[in-house]
Coordinates of C-alpha atoms in Angstrom, one line a residue:
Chain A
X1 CA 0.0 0.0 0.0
X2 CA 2.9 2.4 1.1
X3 CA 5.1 0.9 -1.3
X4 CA 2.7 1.8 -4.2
X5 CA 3.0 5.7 -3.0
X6 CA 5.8 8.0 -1.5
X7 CA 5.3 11.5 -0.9
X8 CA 8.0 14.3 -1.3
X9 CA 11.0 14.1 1.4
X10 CA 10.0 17.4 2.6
X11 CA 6.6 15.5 3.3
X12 CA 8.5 12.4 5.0
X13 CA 10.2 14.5 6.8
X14 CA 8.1 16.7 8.8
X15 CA 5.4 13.3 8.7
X16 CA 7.6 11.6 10.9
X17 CA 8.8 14.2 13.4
X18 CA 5.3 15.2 13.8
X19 CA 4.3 11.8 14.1
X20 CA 6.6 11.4 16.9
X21 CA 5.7 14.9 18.5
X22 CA 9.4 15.7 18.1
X23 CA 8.8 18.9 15.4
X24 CA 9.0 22.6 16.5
X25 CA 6.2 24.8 17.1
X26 CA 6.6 26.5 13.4
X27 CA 7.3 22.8 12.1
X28 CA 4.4 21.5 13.5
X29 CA 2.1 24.2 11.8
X30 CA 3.9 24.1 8.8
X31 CA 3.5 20.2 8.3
X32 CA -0.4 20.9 9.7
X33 CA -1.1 23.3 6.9
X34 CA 0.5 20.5 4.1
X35 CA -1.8 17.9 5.7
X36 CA -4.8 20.2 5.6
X37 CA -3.7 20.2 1.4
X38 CA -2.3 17.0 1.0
X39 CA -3.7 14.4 -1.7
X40 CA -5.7 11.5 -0.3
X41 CA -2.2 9.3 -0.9
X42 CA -0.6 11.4 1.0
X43 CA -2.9 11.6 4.1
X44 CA -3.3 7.8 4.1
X45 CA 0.8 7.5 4.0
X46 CA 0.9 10.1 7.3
X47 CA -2.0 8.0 8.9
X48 CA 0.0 4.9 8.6
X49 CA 3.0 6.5 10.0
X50 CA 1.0 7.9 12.7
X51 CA 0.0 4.2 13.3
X52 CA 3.2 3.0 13.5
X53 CA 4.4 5.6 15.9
X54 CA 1.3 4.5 18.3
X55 CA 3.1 1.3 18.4
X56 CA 6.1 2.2 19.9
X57 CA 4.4 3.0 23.1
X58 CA 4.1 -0.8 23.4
X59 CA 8.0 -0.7 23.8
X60 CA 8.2 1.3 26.5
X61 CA 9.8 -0.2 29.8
X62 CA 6.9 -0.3 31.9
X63 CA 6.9 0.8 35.7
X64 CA 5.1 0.7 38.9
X65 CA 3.5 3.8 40.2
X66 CA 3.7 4.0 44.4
X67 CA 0.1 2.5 45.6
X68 CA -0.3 6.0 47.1
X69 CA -1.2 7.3 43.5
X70 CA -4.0 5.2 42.8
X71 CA -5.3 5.9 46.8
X72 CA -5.1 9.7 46.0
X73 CA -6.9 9.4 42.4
X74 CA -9.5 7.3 43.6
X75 CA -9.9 10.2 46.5
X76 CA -10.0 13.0 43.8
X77 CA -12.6 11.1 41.8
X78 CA -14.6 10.7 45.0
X79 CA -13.9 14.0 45.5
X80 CA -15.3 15.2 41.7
X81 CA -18.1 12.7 41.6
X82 CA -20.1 14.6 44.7
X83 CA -20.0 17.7 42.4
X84 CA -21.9 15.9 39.8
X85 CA -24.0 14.1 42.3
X86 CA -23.9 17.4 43.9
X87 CA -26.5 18.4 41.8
X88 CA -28.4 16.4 42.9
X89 CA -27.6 16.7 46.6
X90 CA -27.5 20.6 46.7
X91 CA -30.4 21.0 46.0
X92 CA -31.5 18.4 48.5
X93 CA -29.4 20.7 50.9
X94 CA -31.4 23.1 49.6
X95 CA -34.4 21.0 50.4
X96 CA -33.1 20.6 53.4
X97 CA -32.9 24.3 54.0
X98 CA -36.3 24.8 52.7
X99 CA -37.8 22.2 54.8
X100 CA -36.2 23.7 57.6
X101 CA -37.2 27.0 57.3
X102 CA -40.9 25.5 56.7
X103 CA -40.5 23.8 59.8
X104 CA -39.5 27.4 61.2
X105 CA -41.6 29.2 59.5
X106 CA -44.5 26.6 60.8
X107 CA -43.5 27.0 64.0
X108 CA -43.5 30.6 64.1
X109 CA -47.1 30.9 62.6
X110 CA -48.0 28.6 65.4
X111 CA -46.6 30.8 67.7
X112 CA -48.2 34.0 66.4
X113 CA -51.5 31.4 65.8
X114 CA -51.3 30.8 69.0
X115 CA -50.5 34.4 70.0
X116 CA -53.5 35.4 68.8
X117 CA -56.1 33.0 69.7
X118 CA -54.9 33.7 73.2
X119 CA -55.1 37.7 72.5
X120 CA -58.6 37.0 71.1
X121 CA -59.7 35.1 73.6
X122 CA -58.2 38.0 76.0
X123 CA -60.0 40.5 73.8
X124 CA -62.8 38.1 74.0
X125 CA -63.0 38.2 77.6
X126 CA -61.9 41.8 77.8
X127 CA -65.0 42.7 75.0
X128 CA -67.4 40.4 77.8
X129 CA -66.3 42.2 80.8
X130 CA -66.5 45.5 78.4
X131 CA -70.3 44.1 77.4
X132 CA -71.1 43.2 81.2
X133 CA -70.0 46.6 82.7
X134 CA -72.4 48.0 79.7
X135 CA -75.4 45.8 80.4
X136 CA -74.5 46.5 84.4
X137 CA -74.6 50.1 83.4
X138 CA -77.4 50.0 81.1
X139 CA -79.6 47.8 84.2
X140 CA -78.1 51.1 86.8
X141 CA -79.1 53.6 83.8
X142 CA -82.6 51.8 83.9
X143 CA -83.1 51.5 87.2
X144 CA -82.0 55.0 88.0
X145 CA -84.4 56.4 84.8
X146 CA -87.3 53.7 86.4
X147 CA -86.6 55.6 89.9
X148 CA -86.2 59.1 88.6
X149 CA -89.4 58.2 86.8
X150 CA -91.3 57.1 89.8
X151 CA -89.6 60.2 91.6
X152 CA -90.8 62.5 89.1
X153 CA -94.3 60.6 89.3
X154 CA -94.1 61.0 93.1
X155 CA -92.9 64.5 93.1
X156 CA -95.5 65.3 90.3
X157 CA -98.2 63.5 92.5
X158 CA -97.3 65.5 95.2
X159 CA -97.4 68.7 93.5
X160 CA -100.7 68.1 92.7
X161 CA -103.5 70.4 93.9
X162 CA -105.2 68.1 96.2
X163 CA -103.5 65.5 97.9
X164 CA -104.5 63.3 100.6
X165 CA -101.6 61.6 102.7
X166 CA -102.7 58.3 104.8
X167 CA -100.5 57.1 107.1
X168 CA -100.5 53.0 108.0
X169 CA -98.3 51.4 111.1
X170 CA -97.5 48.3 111.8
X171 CA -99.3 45.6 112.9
X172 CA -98.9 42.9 115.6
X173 CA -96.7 40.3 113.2
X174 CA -94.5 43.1 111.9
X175 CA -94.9 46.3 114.5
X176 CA -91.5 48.1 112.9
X177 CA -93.4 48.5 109.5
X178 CA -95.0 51.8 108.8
X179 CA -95.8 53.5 105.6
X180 CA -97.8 55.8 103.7
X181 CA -100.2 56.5 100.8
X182 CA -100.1 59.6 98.8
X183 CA -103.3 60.0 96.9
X184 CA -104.3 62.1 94.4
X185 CA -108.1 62.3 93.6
X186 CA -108.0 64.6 90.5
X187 CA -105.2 62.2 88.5
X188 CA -106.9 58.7 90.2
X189 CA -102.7 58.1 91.0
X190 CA -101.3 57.2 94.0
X191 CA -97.6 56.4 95.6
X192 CA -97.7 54.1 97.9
X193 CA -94.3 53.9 100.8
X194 CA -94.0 51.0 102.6
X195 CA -90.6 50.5 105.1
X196 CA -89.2 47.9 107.4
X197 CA -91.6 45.1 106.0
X198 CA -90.3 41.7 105.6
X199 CA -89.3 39.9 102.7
X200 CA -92.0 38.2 100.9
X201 CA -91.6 34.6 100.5
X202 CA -91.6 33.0 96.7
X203 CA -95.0 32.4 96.7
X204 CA -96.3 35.3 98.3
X205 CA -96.9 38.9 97.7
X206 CA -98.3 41.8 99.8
X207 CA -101.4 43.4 98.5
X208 CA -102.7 46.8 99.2
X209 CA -106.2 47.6 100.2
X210 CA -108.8 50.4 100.3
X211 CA -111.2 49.6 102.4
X212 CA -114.4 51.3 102.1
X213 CA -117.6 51.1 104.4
X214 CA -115.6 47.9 106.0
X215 CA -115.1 46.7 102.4
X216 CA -111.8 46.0 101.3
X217 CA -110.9 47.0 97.5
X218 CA -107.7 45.4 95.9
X219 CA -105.9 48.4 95.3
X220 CA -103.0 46.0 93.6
X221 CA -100.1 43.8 94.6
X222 CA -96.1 44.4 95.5
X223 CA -93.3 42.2 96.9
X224 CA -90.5 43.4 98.9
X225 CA -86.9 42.4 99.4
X226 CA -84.7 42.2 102.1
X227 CA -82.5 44.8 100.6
X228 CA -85.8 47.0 100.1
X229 CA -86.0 49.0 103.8
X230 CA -87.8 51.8 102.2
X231 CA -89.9 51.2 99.1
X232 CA -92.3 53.6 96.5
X233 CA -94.8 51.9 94.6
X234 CA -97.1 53.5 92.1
X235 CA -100.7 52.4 92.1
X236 CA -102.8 53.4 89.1
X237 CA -106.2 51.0 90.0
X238 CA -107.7 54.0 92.2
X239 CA -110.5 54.9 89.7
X240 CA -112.9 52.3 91.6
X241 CA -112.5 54.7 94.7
X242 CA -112.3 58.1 93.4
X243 CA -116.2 58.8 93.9
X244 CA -116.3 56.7 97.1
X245 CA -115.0 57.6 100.2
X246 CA -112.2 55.4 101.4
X247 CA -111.9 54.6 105.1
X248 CA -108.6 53.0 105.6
X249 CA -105.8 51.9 103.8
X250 CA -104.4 48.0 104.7
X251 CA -101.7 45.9 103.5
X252 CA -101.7 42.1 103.7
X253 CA -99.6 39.1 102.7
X254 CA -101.5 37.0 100.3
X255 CA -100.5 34.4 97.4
X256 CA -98.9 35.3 94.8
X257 CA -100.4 37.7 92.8
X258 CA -103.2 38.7 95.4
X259 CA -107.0 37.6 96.4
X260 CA -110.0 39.3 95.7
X261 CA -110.2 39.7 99.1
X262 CA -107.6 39.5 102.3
X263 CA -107.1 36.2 103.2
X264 CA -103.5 36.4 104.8
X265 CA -101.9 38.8 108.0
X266 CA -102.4 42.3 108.0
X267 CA -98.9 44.1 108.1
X268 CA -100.1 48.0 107.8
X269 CA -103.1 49.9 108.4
X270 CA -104.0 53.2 108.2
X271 CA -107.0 55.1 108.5
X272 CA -108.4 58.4 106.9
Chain B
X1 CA -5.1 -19.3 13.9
X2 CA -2.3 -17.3 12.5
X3 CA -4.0 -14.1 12.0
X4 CA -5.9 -15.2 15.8
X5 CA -2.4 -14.5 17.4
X6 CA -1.0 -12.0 15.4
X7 CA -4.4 -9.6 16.5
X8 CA -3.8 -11.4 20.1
X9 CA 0.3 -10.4 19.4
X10 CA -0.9 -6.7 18.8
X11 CA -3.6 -6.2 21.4
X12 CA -6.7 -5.6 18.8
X13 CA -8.2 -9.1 19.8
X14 CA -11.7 -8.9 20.5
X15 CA -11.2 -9.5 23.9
X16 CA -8.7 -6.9 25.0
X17 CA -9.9 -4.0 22.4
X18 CA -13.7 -4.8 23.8
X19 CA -12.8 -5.1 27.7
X20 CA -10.9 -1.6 27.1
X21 CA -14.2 0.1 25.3
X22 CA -16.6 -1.3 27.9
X23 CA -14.3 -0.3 30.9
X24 CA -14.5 3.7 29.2
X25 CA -18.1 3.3 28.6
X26 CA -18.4 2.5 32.0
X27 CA -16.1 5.6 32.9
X28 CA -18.2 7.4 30.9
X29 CA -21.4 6.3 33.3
X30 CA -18.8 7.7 36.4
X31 CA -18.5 4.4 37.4
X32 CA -15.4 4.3 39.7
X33 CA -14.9 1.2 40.1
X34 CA -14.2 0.9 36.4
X35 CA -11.6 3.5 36.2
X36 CA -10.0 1.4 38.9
X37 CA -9.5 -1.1 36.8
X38 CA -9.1 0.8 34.0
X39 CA -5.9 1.9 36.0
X40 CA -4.9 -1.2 37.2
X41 CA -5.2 -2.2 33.2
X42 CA -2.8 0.8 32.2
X43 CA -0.9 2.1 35.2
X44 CA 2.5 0.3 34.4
X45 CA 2.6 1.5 30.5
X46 CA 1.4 4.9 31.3
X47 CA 3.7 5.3 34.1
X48 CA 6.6 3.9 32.0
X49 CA 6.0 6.4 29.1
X50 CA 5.3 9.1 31.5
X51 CA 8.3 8.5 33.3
X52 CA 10.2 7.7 30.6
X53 CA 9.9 11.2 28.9
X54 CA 10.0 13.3 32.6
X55 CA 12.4 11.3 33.9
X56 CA 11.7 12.1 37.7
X57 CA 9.5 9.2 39.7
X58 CA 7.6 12.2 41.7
X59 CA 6.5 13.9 38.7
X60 CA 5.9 11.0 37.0
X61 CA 3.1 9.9 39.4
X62 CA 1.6 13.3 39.6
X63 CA 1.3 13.3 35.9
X64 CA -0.3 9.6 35.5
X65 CA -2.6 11.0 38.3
X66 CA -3.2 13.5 36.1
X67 CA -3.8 11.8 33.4
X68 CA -6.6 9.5 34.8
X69 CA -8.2 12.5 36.2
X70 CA -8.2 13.4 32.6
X71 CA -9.8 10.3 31.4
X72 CA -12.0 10.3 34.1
X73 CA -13.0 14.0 33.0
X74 CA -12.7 13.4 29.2
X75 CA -13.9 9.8 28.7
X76 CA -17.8 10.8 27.4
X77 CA -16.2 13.0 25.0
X78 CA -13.8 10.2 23.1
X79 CA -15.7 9.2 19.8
X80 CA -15.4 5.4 19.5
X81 CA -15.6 6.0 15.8
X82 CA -12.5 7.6 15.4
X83 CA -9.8 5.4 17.2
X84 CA -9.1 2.5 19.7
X85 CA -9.0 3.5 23.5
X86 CA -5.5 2.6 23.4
X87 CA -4.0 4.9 21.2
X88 CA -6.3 7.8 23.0
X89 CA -5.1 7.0 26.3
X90 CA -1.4 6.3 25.1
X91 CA -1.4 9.6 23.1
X92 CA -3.1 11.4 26.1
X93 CA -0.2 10.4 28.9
X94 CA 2.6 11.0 26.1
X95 CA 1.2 14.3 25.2
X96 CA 0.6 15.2 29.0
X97 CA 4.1 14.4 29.8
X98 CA 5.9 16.2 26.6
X99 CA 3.5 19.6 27.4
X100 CA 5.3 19.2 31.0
X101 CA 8.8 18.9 30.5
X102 CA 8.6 22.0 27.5
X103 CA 6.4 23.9 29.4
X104 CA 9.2 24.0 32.4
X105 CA 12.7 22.9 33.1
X106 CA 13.9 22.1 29.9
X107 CA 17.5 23.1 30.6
X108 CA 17.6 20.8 33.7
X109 CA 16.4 18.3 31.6
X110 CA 19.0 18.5 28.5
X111 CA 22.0 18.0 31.1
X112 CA 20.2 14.8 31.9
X113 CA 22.1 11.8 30.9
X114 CA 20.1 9.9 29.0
X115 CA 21.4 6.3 28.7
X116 CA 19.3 4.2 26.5
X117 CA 19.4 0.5 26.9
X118 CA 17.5 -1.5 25.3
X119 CA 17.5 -4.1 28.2
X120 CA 16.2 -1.3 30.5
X121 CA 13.8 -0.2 28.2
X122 CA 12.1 -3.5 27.5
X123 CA 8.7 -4.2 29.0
X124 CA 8.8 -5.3 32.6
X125 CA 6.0 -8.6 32.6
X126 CA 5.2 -8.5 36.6
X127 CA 3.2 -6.5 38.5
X128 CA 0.0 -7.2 36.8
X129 CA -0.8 -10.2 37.7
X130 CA -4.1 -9.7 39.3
X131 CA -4.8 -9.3 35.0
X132 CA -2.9 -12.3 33.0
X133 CA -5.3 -10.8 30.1
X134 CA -3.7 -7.5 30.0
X135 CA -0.7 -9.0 30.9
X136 CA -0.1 -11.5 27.3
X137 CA -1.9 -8.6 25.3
X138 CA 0.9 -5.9 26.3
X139 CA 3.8 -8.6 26.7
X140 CA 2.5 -9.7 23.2
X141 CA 2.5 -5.8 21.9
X142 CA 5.9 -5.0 23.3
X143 CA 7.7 -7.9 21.8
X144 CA 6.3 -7.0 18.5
X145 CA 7.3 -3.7 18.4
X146 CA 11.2 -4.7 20.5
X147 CA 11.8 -7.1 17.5
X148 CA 10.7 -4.6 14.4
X149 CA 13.4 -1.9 16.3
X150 CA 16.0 -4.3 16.3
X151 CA 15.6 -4.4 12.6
X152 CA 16.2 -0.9 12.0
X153 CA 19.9 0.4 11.8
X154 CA 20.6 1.8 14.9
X155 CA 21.5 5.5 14.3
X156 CA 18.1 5.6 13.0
X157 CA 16.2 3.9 16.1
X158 CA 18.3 5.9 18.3
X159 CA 16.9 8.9 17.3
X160 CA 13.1 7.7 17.1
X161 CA 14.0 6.2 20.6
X162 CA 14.6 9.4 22.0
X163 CA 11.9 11.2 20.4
X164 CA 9.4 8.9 21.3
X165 CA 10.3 7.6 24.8
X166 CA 12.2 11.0 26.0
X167 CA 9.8 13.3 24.3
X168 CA 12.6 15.2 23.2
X169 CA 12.2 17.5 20.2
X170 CA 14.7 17.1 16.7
X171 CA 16.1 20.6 17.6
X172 CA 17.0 18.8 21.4
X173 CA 17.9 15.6 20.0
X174 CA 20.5 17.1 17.7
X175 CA 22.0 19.4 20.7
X176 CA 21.7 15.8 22.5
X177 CA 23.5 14.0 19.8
X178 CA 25.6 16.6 18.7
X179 CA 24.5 15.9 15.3
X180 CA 23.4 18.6 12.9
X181 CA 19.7 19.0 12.5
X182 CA 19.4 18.0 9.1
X183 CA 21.1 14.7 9.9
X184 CA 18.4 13.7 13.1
X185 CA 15.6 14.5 10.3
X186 CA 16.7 12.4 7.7
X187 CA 17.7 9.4 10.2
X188 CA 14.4 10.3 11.5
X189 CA 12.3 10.3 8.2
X190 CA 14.1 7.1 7.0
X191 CA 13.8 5.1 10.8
X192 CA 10.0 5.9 10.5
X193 CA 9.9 4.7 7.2
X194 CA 11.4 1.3 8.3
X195 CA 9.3 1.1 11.4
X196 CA 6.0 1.6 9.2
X197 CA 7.3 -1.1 6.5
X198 CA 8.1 -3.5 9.4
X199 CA 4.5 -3.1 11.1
X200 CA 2.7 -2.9 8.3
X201 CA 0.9 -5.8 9.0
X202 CA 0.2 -5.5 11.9
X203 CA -1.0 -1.5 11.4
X204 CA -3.6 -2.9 9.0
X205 CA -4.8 -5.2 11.5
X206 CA -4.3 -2.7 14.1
X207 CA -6.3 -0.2 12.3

């Protein structure tokens, strides 16, 4: 094959110092550029030269690295391989990371969570107490406009024209009690004071009653309380009476929500 | 049969060219445990060649290091089409080491005695053993090429020797040699010659 083909001796030349690596820098390129324009016989005559050069490295006295270079290759390759397989393991770092500041994250929402069902039920609490105090208030501001009322009605009755005024003591189960009636003919109104009675039981209240001609006429029902030492009631059924002339005034303790006619003890009395 | 042990004699039989592609396409996979072998397969040439041309037994291991780390690195990107793994990983080391001693120390280098003996040079069989495969293929390889150099007039070997196993350039050779430049090309041109006439049979196989 060879034999049928042989290039220049320039060719030959620089073919087999480059073939052998043993050409200069400006040799080398020179015999690079020839190749790049060489005929195909040529070429195959410097790739069969190249050839035989790659078999001399089969005569080379061969030798026997320390064991340490293998031991410290083997560790660089370990070494490069986690790169690669770094990809995969930064980002499960990364993972890692993430998880962890999910876990941190999670557990600082559960804090605040937390935080503010505790705040909320404080707020809760705070609004109940806020809402008690109100209703407390609102009950005083009732009471006291429900007193000022009757006040106003018992100031208004007693600025009236014509007022009578009956007095009432107390009887032989409760001698301490006393009150009065303040009656006003013209308006059919009356107040009615009542102090140191005792406390009606559960089933019981104490009825008032004008009596007329030894007739008693339910003039209507209260209770009292042991807080209530001195007690105003309005009573608006007077229009019965207003023609007649009422004798005395009475209170007794009768069931709950009162008798036609007195059935229980007589705690006041009071005549004309 | 004949032509059996003449492709066994120059290391392209099936079994040694094949066990060398599948180790690098294992390589190639970053299979480590193939590069260990694949060092185990190619340590004592490399390093020979390597140490051949550097001539220092510390810089010689740093460079076949070296040179692994470069297969390691450069294995996915060797075409199988375009050559054996041998001749890449031959060319690879011998290139490695011949960029390293031009690239620094080159005077230190030239005052070097370089003896070359052809009883020294020749291929040391032990130390493989672990591999009698690898083992017949390169004691196989070695002989062939040993016997084609002894056929070529020695002024003209000597100078291929040197270019080849020292790494030394024609311009260093003929400092070397004390020979005029001219004179280490032609013995150079006409040695090569001889050498590819010698293994031309075997090239053809060898592909």
């Amino acid at each position: 094959m060879a034999d049928q083909h042989t290039p220049d001796e320039r060719f030959q030349e620089l073919c087999a110092g480059y073939v052998l690596g043993a050409l200069e820098p400006g040799e080398r390129r020179v015999f690079e550029e020839m190749l790049e324009e060489a005929s195909e016989e040529d070429r195959a005559w410097y790739e069969e030269l190249k050839a035989s050069a790659a078999q001399l490295s089969y005569g080379v006295e061969r030798g026997e690295p320390s064991p340490e270079v293998k031991e410290r290759l083997m560790r660089r390759i370990a070494g490069r391989a986690q790169p690669a397989a770094g990809q995969g393991v930064a980002p499960a770092r990364e993972e890692d990371s993430w998880t962890r500041m999910a876990v941190a994250a999670s557990f600082v929402l559960l804090v605040v969570s937390l935080s503010l069902i505790f705040y909320s039920f404080y707020l809760s609490s705070q609004l109940g107490d806020t809402r008690q105090t109100v209703e407390r208030q609102e009950a005083r501001i009732e009471q006291l406009t429900s007193e000022l009322e009757q006040k106003e009605e018992m100031l208004a009755i007693l600025g009236s024209r014509e007022i009578n005024v009956i007095f009432m003591s107390g009887m032989e189960v409760n001698p301490d009690g006393y009150g009065k009636v303040i009656w006003d003919p013209e308006q059919e109104q009356a107040l009615l004071q009542v102090s140191n009675l005792p406390a009606v039981p559960e089933d019981k209240d104490y009825q008032l009653w004008m009596i007329r001609d030894n007739k008693p006429v339910s003039a209507g029902v209260f209770s009292m309380t042991d807080d209530m030492g001195n007690a105003f009631f309005k009573i608006e059924r007077l229009a019965d009476v207003r023609e007649a002339a009422a004798n005395a005034f009475a209170v007794t303790m009768e069931p709950k929500g009162g008798m036609p006619q007195p059935t229980g003890d007589m705690y006041l009395m009071g005549n004309m | 049969m004949i032509i059996f042990n003449l492709l066994m004699a120059i290391g392209s039989s099936p079994e040694g060219a094949e066990r060398e592609m599948q180790l690098l396409r294992r390589i190639k996979r970053r299979d480590q445990q193939a590069l260990e072998e694949f060092y185990e397969l190619y340590k004592g040439l490399l390093f020979g060649m390597i140490l051949s041309v550097v001539g220092d037994r510390e810089e010689a291991e740093d460079l076949l290091q070296e040179v692994f780390l470069r297969i390691w690195e450069k294995a996915s990107s060797f075409d199988e089409s375009r050559g054996n793994v041998y001749s890449w990983v031959v060319t690879l080391a011998r290139n490695r080491a011949i960029d390293r001693i031009r690239s620094k120390g080159y005077k230190t280098r030239e005052k070097q005695s370089q003896v070359l003996d052809d009883e020294e040079r020749g291929p040391t069989l032990e130390g493989n053993a672990r591999d009698p495969l690898a083992n017949t293929i390169y004691a196989d390889r070695a002989e062939a090429v040993k016997k084609a150099l002894r056929e070529i007039p020695e002024e003209q070997r000597r100078v291929i020797e040197i270019a080849y196993y020292k790494g030394l350039s024609q311009s260093e050779i003929a400092g070397r040699l004390d020979l005029p430049l001219g004179t280490v090309k032609t013995r150079t041109r006409l040695g090569m010659m001889k050498l590819k006439e010698l293994l031309e049979d075997t090239i053809e196989h060898h592909g």
